[in-house]
mmCIF file of C-alpha atoms in Angstrom:
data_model
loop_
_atom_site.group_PDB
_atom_site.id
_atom_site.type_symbol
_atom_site.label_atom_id
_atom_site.label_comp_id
_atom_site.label_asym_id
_atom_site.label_seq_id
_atom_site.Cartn_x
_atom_site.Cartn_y
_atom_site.Cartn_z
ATOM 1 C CA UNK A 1 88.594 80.070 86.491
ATOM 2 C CA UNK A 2 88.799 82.845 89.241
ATOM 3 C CA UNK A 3 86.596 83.722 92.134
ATOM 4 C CA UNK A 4 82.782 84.790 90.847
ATOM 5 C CA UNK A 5 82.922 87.902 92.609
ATOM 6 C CA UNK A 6 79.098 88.418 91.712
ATOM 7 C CA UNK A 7 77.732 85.464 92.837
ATOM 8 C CA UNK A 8 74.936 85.491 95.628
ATOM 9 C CA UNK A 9 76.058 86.853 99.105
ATOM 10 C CA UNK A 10 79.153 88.223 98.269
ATOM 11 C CA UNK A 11 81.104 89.898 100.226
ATOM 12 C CA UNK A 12 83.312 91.953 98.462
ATOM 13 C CA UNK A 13 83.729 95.962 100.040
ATOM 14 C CA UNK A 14 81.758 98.543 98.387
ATOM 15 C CA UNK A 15 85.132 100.513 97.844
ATOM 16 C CA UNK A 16 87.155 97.437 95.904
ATOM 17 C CA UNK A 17 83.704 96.977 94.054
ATOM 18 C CA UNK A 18 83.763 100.876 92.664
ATOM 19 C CA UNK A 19 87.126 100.659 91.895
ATOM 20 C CA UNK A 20 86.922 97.703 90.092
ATOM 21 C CA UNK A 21 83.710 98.994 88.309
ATOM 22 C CA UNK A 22 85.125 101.891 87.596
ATOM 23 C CA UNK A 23 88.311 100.308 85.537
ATOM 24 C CA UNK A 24 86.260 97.372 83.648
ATOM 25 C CA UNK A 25 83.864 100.713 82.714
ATOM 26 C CA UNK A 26 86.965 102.486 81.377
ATOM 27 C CA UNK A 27 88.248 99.602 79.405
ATOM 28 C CA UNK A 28 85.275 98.903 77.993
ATOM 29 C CA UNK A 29 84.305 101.898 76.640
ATOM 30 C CA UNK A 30 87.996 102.146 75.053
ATOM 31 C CA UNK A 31 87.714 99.736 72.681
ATOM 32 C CA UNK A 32 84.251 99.955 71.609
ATOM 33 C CA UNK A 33 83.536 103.484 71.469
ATOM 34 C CA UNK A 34 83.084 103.489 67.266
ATOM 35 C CA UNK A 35 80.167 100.897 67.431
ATOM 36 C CA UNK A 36 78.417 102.710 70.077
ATOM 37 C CA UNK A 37 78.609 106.204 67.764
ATOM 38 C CA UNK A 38 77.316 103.931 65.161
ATOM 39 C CA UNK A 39 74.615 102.367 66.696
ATOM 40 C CA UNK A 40 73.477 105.696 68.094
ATOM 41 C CA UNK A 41 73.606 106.781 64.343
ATOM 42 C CA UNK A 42 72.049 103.813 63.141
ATOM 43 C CA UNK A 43 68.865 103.775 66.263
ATOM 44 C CA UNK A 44 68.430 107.560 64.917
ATOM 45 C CA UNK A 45 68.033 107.915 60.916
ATOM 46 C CA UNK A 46 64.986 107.353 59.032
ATOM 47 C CA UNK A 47 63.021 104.237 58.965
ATOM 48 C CA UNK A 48 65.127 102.140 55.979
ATOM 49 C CA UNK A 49 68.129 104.514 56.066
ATOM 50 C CA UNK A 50 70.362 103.033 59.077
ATOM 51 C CA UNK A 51 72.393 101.158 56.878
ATOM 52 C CA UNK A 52 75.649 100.329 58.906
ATOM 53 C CA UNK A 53 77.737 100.042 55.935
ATOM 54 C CA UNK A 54 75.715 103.044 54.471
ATOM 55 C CA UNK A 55 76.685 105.396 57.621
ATOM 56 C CA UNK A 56 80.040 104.600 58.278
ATOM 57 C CA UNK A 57 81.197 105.192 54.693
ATOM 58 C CA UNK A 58 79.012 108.721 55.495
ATOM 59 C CA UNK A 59 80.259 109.409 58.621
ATOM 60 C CA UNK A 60 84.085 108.942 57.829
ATOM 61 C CA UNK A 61 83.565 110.830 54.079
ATOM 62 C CA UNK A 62 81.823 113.866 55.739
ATOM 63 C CA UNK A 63 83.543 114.213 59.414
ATOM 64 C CA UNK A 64 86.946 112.109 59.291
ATOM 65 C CA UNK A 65 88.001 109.110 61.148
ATOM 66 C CA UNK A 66 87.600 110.486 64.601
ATOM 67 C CA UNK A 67 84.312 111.047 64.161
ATOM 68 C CA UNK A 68 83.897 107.633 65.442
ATOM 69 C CA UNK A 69 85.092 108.704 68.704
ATOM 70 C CA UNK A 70 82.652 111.763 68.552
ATOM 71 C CA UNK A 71 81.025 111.855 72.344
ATOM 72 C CA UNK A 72 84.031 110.042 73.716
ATOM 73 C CA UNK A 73 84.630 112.647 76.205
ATOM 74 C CA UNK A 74 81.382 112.504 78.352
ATOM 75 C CA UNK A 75 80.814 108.715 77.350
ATOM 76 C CA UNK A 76 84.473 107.970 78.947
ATOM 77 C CA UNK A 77 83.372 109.802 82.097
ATOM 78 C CA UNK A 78 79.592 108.030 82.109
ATOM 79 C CA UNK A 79 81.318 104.802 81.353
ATOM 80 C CA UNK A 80 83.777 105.441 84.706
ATOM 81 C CA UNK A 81 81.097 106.060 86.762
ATOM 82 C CA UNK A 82 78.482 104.017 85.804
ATOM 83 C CA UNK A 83 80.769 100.999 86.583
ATOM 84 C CA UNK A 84 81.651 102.415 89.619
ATOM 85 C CA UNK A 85 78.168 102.712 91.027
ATOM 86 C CA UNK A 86 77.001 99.673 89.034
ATOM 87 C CA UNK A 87 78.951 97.323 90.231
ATOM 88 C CA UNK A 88 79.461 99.274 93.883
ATOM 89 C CA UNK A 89 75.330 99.314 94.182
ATOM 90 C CA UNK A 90 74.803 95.501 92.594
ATOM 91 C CA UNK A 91 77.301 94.250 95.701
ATOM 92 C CA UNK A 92 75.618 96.062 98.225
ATOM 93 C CA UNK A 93 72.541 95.488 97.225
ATOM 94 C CA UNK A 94 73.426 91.657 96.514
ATOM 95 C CA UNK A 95 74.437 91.490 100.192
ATOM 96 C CA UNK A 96 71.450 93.092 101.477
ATOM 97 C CA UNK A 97 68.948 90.669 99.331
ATOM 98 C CA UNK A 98 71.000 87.979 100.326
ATOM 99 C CA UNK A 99 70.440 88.639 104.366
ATOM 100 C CA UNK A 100 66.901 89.068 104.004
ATOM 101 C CA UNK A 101 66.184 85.665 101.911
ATOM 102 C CA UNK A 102 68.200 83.880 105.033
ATOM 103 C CA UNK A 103 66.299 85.678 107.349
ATOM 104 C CA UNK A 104 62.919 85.233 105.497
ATOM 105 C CA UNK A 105 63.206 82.005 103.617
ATOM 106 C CA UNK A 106 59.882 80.834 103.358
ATOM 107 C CA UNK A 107 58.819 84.539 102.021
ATOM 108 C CA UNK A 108 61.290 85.397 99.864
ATOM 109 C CA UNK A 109 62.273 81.558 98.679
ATOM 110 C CA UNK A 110 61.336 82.358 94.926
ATOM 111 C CA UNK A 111 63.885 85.259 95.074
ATOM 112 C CA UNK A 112 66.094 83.243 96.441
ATOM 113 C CA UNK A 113 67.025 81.544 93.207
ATOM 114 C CA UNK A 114 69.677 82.173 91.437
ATOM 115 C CA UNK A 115 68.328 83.945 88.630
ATOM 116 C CA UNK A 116 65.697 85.965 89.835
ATOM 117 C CA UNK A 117 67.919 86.738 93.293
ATOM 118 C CA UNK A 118 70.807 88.323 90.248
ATOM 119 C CA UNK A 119 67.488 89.706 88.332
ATOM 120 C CA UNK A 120 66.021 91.826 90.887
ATOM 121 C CA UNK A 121 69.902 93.002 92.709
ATOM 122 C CA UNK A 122 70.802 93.972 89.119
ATOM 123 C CA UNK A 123 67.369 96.019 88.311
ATOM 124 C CA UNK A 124 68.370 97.918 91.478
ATOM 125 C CA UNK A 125 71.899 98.173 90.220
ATOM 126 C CA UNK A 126 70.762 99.982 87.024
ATOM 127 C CA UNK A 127 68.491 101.877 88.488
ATOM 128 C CA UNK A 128 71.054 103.512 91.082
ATOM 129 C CA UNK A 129 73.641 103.765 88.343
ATOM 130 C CA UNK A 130 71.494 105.506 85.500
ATOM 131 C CA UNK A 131 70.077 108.213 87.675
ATOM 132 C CA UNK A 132 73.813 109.304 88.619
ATOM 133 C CA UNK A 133 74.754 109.132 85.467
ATOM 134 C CA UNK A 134 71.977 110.168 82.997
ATOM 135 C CA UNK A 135 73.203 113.077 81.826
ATOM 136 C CA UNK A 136 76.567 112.249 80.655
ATOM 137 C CA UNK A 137 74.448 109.636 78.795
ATOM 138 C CA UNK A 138 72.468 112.144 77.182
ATOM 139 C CA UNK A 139 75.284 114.313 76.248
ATOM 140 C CA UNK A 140 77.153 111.035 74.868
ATOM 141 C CA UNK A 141 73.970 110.905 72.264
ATOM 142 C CA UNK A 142 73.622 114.337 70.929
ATOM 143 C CA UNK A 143 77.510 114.256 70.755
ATOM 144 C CA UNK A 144 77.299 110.952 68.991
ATOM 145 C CA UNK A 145 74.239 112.157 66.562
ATOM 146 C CA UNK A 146 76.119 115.546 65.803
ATOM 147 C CA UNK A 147 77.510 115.858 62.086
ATOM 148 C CA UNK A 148 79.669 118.625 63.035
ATOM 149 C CA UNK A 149 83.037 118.186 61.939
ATOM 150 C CA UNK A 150 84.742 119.296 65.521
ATOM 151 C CA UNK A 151 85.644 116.599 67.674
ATOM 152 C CA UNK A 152 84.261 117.956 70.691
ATOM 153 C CA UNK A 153 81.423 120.241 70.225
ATOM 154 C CA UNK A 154 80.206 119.663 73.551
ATOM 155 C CA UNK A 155 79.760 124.300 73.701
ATOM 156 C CA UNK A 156 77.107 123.788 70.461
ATOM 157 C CA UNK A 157 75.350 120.734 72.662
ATOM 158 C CA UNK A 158 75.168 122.469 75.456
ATOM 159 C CA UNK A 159 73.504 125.134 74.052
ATOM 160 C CA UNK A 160 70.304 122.307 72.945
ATOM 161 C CA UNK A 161 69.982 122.233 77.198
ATOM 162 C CA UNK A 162 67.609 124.419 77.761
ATOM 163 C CA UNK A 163 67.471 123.995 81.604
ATOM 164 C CA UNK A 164 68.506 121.860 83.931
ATOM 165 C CA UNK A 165 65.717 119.825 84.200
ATOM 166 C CA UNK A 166 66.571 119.061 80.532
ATOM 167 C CA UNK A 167 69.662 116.858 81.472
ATOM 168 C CA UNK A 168 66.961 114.240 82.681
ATOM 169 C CA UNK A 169 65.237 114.142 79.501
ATOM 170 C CA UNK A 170 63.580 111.214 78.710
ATOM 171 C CA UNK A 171 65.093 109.259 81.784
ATOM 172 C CA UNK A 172 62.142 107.048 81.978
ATOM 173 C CA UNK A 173 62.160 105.070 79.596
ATOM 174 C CA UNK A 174 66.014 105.084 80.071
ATOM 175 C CA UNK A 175 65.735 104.204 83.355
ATOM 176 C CA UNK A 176 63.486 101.163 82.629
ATOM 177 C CA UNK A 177 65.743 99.888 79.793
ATOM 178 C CA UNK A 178 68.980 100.217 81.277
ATOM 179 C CA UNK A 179 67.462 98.546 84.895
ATOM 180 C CA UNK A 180 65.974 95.895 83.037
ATOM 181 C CA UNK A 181 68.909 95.089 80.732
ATOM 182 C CA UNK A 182 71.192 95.472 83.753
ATOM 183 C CA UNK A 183 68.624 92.771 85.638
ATOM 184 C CA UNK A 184 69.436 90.145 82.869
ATOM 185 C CA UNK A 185 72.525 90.939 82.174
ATOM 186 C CA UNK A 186 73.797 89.615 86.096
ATOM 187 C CA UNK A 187 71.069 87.032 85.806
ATOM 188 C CA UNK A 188 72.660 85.759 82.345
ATOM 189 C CA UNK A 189 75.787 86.342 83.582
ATOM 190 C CA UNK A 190 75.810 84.215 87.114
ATOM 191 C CA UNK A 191 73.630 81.412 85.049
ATOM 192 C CA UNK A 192 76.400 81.317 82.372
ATOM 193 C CA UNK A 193 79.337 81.379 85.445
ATOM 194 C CA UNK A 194 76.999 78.292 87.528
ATOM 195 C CA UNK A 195 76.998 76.447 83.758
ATOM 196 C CA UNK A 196 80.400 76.969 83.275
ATOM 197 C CA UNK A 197 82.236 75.554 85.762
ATOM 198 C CA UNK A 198 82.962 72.323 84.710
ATOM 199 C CA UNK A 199 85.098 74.517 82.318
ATOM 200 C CA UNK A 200 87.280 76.390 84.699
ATOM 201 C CA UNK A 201 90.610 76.042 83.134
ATOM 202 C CA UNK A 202 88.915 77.603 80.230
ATOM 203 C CA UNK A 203 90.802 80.914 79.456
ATOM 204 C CA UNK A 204 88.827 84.298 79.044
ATOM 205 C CA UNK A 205 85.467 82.369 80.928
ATOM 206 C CA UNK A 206 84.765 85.694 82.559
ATOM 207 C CA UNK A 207 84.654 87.530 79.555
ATOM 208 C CA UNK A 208 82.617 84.514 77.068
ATOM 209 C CA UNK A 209 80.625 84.635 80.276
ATOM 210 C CA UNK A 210 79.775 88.059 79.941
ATOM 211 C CA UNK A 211 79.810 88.110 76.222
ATOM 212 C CA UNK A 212 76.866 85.428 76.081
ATOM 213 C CA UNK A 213 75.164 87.988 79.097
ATOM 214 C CA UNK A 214 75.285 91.069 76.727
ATOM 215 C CA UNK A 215 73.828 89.800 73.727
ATOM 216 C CA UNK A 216 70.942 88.049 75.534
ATOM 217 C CA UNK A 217 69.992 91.377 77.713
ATOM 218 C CA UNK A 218 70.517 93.632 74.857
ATOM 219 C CA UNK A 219 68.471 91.427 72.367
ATOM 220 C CA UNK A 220 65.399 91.337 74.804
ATOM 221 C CA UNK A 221 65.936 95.336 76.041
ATOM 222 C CA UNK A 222 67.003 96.551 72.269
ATOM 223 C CA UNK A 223 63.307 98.453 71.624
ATOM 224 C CA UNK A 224 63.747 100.326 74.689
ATOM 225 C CA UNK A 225 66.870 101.366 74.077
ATOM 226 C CA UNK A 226 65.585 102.856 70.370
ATOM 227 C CA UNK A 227 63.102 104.734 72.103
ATOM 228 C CA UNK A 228 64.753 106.003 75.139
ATOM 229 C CA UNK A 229 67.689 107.495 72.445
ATOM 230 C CA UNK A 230 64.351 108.774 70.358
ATOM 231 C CA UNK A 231 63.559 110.188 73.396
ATOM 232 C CA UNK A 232 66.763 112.146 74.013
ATOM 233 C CA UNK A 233 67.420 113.789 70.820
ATOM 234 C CA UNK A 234 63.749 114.829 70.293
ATOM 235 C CA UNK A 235 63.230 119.035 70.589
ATOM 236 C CA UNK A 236 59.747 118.818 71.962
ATOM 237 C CA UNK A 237 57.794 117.720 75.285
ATOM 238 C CA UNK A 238 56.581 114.140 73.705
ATOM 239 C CA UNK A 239 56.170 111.335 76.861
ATOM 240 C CA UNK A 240 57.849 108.225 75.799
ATOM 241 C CA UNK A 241 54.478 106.827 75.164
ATOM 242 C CA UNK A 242 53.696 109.509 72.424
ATOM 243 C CA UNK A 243 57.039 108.742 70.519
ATOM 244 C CA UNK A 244 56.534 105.156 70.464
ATOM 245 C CA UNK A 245 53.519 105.428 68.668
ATOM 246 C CA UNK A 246 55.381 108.155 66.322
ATOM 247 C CA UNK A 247 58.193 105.124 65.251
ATOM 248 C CA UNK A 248 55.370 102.379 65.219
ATOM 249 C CA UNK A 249 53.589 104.469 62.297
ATOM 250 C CA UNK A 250 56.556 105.803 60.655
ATOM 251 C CA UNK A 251 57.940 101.548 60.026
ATOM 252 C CA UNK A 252 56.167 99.401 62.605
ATOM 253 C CA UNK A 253 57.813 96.743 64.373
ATOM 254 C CA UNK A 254 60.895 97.382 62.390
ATOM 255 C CA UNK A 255 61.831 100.658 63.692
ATOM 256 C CA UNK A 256 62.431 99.714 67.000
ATOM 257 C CA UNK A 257 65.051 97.342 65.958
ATOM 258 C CA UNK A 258 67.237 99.639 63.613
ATOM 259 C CA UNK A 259 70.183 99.125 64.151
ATOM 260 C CA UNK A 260 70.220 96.261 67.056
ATOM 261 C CA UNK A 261 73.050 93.835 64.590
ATOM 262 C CA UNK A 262 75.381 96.901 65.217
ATOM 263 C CA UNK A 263 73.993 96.976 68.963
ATOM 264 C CA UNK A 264 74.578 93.284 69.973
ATOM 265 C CA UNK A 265 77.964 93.377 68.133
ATOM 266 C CA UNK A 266 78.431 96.392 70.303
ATOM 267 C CA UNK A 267 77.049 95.358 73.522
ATOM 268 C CA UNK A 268 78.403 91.697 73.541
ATOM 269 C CA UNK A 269 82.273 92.619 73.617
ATOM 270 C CA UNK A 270 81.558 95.551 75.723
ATOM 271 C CA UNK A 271 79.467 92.876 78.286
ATOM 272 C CA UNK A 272 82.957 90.578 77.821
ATOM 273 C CA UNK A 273 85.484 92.950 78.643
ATOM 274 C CA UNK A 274 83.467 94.869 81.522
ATOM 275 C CA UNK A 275 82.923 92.011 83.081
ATOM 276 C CA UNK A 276 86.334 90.073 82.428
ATOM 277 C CA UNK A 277 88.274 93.565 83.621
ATOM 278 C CA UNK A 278 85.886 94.263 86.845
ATOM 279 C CA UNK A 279 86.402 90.018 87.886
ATOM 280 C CA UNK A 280 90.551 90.303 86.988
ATOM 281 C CA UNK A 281 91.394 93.575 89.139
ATOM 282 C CA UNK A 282 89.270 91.959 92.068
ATOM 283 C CA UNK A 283 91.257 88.993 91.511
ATOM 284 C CA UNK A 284 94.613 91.482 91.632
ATOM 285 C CA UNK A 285 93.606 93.567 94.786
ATOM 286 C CA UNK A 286 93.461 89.447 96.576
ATOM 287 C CA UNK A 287 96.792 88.464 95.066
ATOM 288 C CA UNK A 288 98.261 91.401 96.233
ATOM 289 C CA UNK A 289 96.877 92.541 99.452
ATOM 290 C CA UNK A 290 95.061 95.774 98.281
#
């Protein structure tokens, strides 16, 4: 098993860490770009119509094969810079938290834990990342959710943007459920590394690591994500508040779960391969110098 660049008081540069982030983003969103247009799909029809079998037979009949890949373009770009700053912010920030538990031990001793000190470094983490980012997420979904045949029709999105200010559109509750997915996701992810151990000739760990990480942040986070995608593709001024209560009457419980088999099927190899690609090119830039 290689070095756990993430682990508590880490030192790794804030330049190797965006670089790194910024290729285990890439990769990831490579190979599981179809899922994510189908989850988005999925998270957006009518209560008892996100079938995934249902809306992939749909989507490929109606709009081709590279439909799938439908938002690629601005979800590539979000991907390469949300690992960048992700991983770039969760170092610094995991050095920074790390000084001020040894400096304050007796205050900050419950932080100082290993799963609460990767909890709170990787709220911040998602925080930073999905407020430089947020609208390449947003144009990602109404890319995604468009049943144009084109490819690209990023000119007919850009024409739902109304202003500016409409970029940001519904980044509350985005910024809450990304944060707090990003929280447990390191927290998962250092518990599963500090477990694993005794297994370090284990091939891959980095990446079952980070698959086990996904899963259990997206499956706690899923209901936020719903509405925060609600959130994005709705026309009018509705506070994330008012469009929770609109999917809890239209199916209860159930509608803020449709589609979250797709999303952990999703989220779990994308989890894996972010992580396994951000810990291997650290691991290059030591074995060769860089």
């Amino acid at each position: 098993m290689g070095n756990d660049h993430l682990s508590r008081g880490n030192t790794v540069s804030p330049v190797r860490s965006a670089v790194a982030g910024a290729i285990s983003g890439a990769v990831a969103r490579m190979f599981t770009a179809p899922l994510d247009t189908i989850k988005i799909r999925m998270q957006l029809a009518p209560p008892g119509q996100g079938r995934f079998g249902a809306i992939v037979a749909a989507t490929v009949r109606h709009e081709g094969v590279r439909a799938l890949w439908k938002g690629n373009v601005p979800a590539e770009i979000m991907y390469v810079f949300y690992g960048a700053t992700q991983f770039a912010s969760y170092q610094a920030l995991n050095q920074a938290l790390a000084r001020l538990e040894d400096k304050y031990p007796h205050a900050l001793k419950p932080v100082a834990s290993l799963g609460l000190h990767s909890l709170v470094t990787g709220f911040g983490a998602g925080a930073t990342s999905t407020l430089i980012t947020y609208p390449f997420d947003l144009l990602r979904t109404r890319l995604a959710a468009s049943t144009s045949r084109e490819l690209l029709s990023m000119r007919s999105v850009l024409k739902t943007i109304g202003s500016p200010r409409d970029l940001f559109k519904g980044i509350n509750p985005t910024m809450l459920a990304v944060a707090l997915n990003t929280g447990l996701m390191f927290a998962t992810y250092n518990q599963a590394r500090h477990v694993s151990k005794r297994y370090a000739d284990f091939p891959f760990i980095e990446g079952v690591c980070g698959f086990v990480a996904g899963a259990t942040a997206k499956a706690i986070t899923f209901p936020l994500d719903t509405l925060r995608k609600r959130c994005q593709m709705s026309q009018s001024r509705s506070s994330a508040w008012q469009m929770a209560v609109k999917l809890w009457h239209a199916g209860g419980i159930r509608s803020f779960y449709q589609g979250v088999t797709v999303a952990l099927i999703k989220s779990a190899p994308t989890s894996a391969l972010s992580m396994w690609a951000y810990e291997w090119t650290l691991g290059a830039f030591e074995r060769t110098g860089v």
